[in-house]
PDB file of C-alpha atoms in Angstrom:
ATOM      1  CA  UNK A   1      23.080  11.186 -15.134  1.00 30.00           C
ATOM      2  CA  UNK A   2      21.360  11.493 -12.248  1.00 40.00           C
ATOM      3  CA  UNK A   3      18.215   9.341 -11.057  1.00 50.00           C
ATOM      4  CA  UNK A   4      15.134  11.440 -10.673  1.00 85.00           C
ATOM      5  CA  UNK A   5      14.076   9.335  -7.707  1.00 89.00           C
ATOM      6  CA  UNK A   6      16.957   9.307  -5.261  1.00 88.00           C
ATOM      7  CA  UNK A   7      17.387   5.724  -3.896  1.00 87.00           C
ATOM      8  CA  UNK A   8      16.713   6.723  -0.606  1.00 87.00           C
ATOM      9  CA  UNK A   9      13.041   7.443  -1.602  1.00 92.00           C
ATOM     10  CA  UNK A  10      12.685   4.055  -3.450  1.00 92.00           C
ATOM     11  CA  UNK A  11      14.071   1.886  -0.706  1.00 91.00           C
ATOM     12  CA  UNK A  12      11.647   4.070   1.837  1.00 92.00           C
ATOM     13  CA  UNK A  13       8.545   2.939  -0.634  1.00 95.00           C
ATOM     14  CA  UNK A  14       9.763  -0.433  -1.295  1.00 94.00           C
ATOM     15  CA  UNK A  15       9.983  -0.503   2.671  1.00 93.00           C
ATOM     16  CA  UNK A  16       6.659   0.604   3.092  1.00 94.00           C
ATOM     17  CA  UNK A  17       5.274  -2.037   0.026  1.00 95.00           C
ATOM     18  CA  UNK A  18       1.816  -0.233  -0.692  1.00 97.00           C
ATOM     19  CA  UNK A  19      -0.353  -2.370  -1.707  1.00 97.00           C
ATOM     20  CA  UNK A  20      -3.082  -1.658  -5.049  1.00 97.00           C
ATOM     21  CA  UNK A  21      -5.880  -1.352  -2.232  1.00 97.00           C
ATOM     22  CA  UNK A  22      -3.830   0.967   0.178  1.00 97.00           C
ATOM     23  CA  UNK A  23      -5.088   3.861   1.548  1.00 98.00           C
ATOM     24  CA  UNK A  24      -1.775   5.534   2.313  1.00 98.00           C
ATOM     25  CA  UNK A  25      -0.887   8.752   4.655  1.00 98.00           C
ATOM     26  CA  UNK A  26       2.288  10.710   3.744  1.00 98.00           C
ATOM     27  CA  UNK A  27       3.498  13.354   6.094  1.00 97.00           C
ATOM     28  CA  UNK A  28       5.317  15.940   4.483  1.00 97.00           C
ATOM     29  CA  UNK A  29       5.438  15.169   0.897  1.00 97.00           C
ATOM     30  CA  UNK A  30       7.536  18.120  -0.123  1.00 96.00           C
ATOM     31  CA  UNK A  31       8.043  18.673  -4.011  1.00 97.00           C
ATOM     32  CA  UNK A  32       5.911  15.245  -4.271  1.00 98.00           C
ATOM     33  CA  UNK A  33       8.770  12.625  -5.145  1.00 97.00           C
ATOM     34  CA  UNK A  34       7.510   9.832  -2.913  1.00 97.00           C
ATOM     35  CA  UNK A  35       3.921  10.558  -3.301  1.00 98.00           C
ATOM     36  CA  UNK A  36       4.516  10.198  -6.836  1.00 97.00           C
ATOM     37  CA  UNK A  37       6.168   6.357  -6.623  1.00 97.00           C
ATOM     38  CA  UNK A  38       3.896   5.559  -3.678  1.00 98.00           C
ATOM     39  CA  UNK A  39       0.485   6.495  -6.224  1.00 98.00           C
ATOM     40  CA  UNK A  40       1.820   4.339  -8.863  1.00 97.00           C
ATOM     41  CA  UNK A  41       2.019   1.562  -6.748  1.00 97.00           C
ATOM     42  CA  UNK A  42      -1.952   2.135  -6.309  1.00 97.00           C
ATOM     43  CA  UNK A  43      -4.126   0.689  -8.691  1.00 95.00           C
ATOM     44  CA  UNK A  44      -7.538   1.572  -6.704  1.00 95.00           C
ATOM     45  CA  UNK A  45      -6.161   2.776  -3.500  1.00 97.00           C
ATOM     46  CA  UNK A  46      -5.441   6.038  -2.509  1.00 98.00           C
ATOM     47  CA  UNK A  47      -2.892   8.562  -1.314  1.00 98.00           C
ATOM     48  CA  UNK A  48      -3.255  11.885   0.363  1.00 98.00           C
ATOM     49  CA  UNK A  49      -0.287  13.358   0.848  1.00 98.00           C
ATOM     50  CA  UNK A  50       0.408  16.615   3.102  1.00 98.00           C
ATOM     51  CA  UNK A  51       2.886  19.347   4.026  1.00 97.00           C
ATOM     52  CA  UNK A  52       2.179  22.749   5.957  1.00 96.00           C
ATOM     53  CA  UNK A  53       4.336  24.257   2.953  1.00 97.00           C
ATOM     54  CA  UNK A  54       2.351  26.162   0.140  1.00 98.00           C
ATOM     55  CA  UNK A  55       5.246  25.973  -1.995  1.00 98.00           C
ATOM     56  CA  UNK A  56       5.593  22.449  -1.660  1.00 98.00           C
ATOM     57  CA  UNK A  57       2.341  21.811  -2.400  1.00 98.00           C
ATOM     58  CA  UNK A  58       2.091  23.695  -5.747  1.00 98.00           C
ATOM     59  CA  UNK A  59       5.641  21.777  -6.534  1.00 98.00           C
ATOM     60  CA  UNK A  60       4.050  18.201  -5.128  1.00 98.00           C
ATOM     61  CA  UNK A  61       0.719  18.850  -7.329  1.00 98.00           C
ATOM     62  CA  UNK A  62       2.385  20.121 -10.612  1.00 97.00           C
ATOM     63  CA  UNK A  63       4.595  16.654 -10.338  1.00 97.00           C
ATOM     64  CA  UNK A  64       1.559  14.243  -9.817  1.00 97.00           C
ATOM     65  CA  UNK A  65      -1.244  16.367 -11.915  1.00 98.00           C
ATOM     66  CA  UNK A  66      -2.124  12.619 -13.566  1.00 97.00           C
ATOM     67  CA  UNK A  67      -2.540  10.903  -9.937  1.00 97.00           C
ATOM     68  CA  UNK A  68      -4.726  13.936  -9.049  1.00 98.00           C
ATOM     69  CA  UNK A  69      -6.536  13.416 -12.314  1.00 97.00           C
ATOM     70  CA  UNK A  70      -6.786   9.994 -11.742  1.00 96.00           C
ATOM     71  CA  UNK A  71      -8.489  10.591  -8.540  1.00 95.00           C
ATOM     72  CA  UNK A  72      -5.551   8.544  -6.977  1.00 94.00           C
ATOM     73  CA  UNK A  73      -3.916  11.111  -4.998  1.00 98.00           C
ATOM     74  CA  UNK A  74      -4.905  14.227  -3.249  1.00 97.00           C
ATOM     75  CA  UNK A  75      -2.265  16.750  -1.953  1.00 98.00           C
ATOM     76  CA  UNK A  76      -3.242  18.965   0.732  1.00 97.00           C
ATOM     77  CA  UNK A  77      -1.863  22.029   2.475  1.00 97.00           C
ATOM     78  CA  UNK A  78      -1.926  21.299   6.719  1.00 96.00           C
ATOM     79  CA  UNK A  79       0.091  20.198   9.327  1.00 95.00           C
ATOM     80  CA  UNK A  80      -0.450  16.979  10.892  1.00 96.00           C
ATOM     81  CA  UNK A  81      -2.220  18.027  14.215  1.00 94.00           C
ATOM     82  CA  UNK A  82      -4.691  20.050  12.621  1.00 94.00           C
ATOM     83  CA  UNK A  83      -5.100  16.970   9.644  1.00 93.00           C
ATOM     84  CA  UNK A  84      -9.153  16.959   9.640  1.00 80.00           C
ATOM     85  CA  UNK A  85     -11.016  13.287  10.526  1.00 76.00           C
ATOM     86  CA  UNK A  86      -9.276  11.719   7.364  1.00 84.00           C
ATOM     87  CA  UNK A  87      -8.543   7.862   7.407  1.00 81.00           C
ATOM     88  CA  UNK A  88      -8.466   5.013   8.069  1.00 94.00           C
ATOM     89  CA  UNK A  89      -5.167   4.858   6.247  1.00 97.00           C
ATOM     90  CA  UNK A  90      -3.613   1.005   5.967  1.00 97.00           C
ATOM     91  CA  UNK A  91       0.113   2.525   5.924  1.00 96.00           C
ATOM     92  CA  UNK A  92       1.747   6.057   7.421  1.00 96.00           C
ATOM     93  CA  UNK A  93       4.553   7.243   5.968  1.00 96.00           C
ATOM     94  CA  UNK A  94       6.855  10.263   6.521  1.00 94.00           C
ATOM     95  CA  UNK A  95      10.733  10.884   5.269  1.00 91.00           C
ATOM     96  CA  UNK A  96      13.170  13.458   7.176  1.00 88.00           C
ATOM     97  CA  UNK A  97       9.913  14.620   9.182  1.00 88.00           C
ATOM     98  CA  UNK A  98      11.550  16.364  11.951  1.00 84.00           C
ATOM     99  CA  UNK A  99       8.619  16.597  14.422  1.00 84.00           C
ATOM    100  CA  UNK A 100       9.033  13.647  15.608  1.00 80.00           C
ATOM    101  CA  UNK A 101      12.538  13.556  16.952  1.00 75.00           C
ATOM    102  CA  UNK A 102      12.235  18.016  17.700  1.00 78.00           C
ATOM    103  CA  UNK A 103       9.851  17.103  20.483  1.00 78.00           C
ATOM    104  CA  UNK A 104       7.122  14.993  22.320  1.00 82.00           C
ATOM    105  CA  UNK A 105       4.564  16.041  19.033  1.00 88.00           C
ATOM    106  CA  UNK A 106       1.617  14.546  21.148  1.00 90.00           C
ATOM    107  CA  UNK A 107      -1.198  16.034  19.241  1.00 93.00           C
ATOM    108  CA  UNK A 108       0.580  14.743  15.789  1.00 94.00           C
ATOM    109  CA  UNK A 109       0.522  11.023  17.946  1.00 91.00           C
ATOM    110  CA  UNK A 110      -3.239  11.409  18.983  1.00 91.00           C
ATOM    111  CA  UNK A 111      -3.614  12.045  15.035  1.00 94.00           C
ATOM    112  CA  UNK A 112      -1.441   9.174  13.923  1.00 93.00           C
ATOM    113  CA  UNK A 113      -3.678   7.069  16.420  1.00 90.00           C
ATOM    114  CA  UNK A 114      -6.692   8.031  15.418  1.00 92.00           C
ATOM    115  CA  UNK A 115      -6.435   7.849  11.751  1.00 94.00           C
ATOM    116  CA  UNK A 116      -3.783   4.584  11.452  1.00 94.00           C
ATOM    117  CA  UNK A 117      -6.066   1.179  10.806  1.00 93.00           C
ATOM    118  CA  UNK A 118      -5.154  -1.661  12.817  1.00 90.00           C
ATOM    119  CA  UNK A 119      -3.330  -3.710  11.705  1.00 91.00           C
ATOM    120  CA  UNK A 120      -1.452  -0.425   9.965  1.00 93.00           C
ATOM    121  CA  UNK A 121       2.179   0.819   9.134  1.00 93.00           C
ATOM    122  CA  UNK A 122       3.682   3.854  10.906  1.00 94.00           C
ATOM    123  CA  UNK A 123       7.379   4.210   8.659  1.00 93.00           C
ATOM    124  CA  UNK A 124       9.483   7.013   9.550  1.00 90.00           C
ATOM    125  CA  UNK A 125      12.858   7.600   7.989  1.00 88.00           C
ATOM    126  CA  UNK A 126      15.671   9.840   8.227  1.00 83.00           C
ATOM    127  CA  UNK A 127      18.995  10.277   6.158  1.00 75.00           C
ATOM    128  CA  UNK A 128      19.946  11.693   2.961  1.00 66.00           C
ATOM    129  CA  UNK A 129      21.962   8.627   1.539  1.00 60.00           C
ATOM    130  CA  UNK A 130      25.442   8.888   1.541  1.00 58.00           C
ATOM    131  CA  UNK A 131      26.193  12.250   0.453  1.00 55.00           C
ATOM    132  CA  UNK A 132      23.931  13.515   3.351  1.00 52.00           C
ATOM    133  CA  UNK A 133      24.700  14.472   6.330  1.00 49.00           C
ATOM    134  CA  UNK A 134      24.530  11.459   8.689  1.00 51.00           C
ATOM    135  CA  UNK A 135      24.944  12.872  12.804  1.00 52.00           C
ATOM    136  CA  UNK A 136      22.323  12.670  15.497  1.00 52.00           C
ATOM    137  CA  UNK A 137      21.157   9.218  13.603  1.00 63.00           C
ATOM    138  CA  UNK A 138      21.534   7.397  17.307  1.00 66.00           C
ATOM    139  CA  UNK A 139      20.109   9.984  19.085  1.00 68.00           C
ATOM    140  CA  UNK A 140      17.104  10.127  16.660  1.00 69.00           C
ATOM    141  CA  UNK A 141      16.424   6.611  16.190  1.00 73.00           C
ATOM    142  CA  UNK A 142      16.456   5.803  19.966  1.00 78.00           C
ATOM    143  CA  UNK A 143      13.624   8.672  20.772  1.00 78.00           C
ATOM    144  CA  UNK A 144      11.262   7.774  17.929  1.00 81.00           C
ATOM    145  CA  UNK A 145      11.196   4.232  19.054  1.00 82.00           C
ATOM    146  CA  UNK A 146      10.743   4.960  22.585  1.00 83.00           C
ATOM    147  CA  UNK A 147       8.067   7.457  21.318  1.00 83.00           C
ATOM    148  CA  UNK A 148       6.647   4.443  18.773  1.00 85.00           C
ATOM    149  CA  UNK A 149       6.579   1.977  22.017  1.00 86.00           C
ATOM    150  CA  UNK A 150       4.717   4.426  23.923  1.00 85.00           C
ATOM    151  CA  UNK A 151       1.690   4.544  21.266  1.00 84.00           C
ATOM    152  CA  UNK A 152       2.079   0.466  21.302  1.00 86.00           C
ATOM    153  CA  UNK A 153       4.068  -0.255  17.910  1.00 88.00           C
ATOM    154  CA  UNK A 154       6.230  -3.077  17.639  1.00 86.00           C
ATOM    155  CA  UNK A 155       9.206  -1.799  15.713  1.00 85.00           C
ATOM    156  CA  UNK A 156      11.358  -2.795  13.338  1.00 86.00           C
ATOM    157  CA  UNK A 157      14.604  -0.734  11.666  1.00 83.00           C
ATOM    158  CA  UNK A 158      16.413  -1.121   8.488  1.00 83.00           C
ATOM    159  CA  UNK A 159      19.373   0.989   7.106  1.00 81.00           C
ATOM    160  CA  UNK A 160      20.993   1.723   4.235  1.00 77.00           C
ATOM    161  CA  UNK A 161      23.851   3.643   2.281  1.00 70.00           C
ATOM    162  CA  UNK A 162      23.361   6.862   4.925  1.00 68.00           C
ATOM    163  CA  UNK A 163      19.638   6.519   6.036  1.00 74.00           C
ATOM    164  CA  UNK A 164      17.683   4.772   8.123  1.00 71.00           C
ATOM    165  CA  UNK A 165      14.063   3.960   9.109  1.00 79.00           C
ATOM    166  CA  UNK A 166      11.683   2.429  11.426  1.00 80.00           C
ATOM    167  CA  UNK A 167       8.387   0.742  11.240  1.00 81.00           C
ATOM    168  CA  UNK A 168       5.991   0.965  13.704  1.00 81.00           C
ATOM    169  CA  UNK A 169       3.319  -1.766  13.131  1.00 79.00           C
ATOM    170  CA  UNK A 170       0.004  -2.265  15.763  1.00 75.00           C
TER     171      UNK A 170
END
């Protein structure tokens, strides 16, 4: 039987380690997996969680209807450059986000700088464990950390069975 969290989105959350307080950013939530292990995690923090997919935000908010009831979680329908003077989140994360490796995605930086606290998390991750497909993965890591360095993160990477991440912390 199959898990309905794949691994790859629990290792990503245990990577990020939200704290109870967190205020927590995720960037393209999709169907609302991760937002839904990252809100448990928050005992009085919260987590607003965005894609620029209507679809995936009915699917994310059907999922999580008791972190939205609980006031928890909030799900909302943009894209990250146009995200509206939210913040100041304590961690950033976003999973097989593809802006970031596409292109320079300077007005999504200028948003990730002005909402990320300091000290804050920045985790992006890519891979779809090992029965993904796994190519690019050099290529991909090596421009979001130059990218990361740029906006002055200190970076760290991790892998695992097909997927990888990095954290940007400042």
């Amino acid at each position: 039987m199959r898990s309905e969290v794949p691994d790859r989105i629990g290792w990503a959350v245990d990577l990020l380690d939200p704290q109870p307080h967190h205020r927590v950013l995720e960037i393209g939530c999709g169907p609302g997996v991760a937002a839904g292990v990252i809100a448990d995690r928050l005992a009085n923090g919260h987590l607003l969680a965005i894609d620029r997919s209507p679809t995936a935000i009915d699917r994310a908010t059907r999922r999580n209807r008791r972190h939205i009831d609980s006031g928890r979680t909030e799900f909302r329908r943009t894209e990250l450059a146009h995200l509206a003077k939210s913040g100041p989140f304590d961690a950033v994360v976003a999973m097989n986000v593809n802006l970031f490796w596409t292109g320079p995605a300077e007005p999504e930086w200028r948003v990730l700088d002005a909402v990320l606290a300091r000290p804050g998390m920045l985790l992006l991750t890519y891979g779809y464990g090992s029965n993904g497909p796994s190519g690019r993965t050099a290529d991909v890591e090596s421009g979001i950390t130059a990218a990361l360095h740029r906006h002055g993160y200190a970076t760290t990477t991790a892998t695992a069975d097909g997927s990888w991440a990095i954290a940007g912390r400042r």
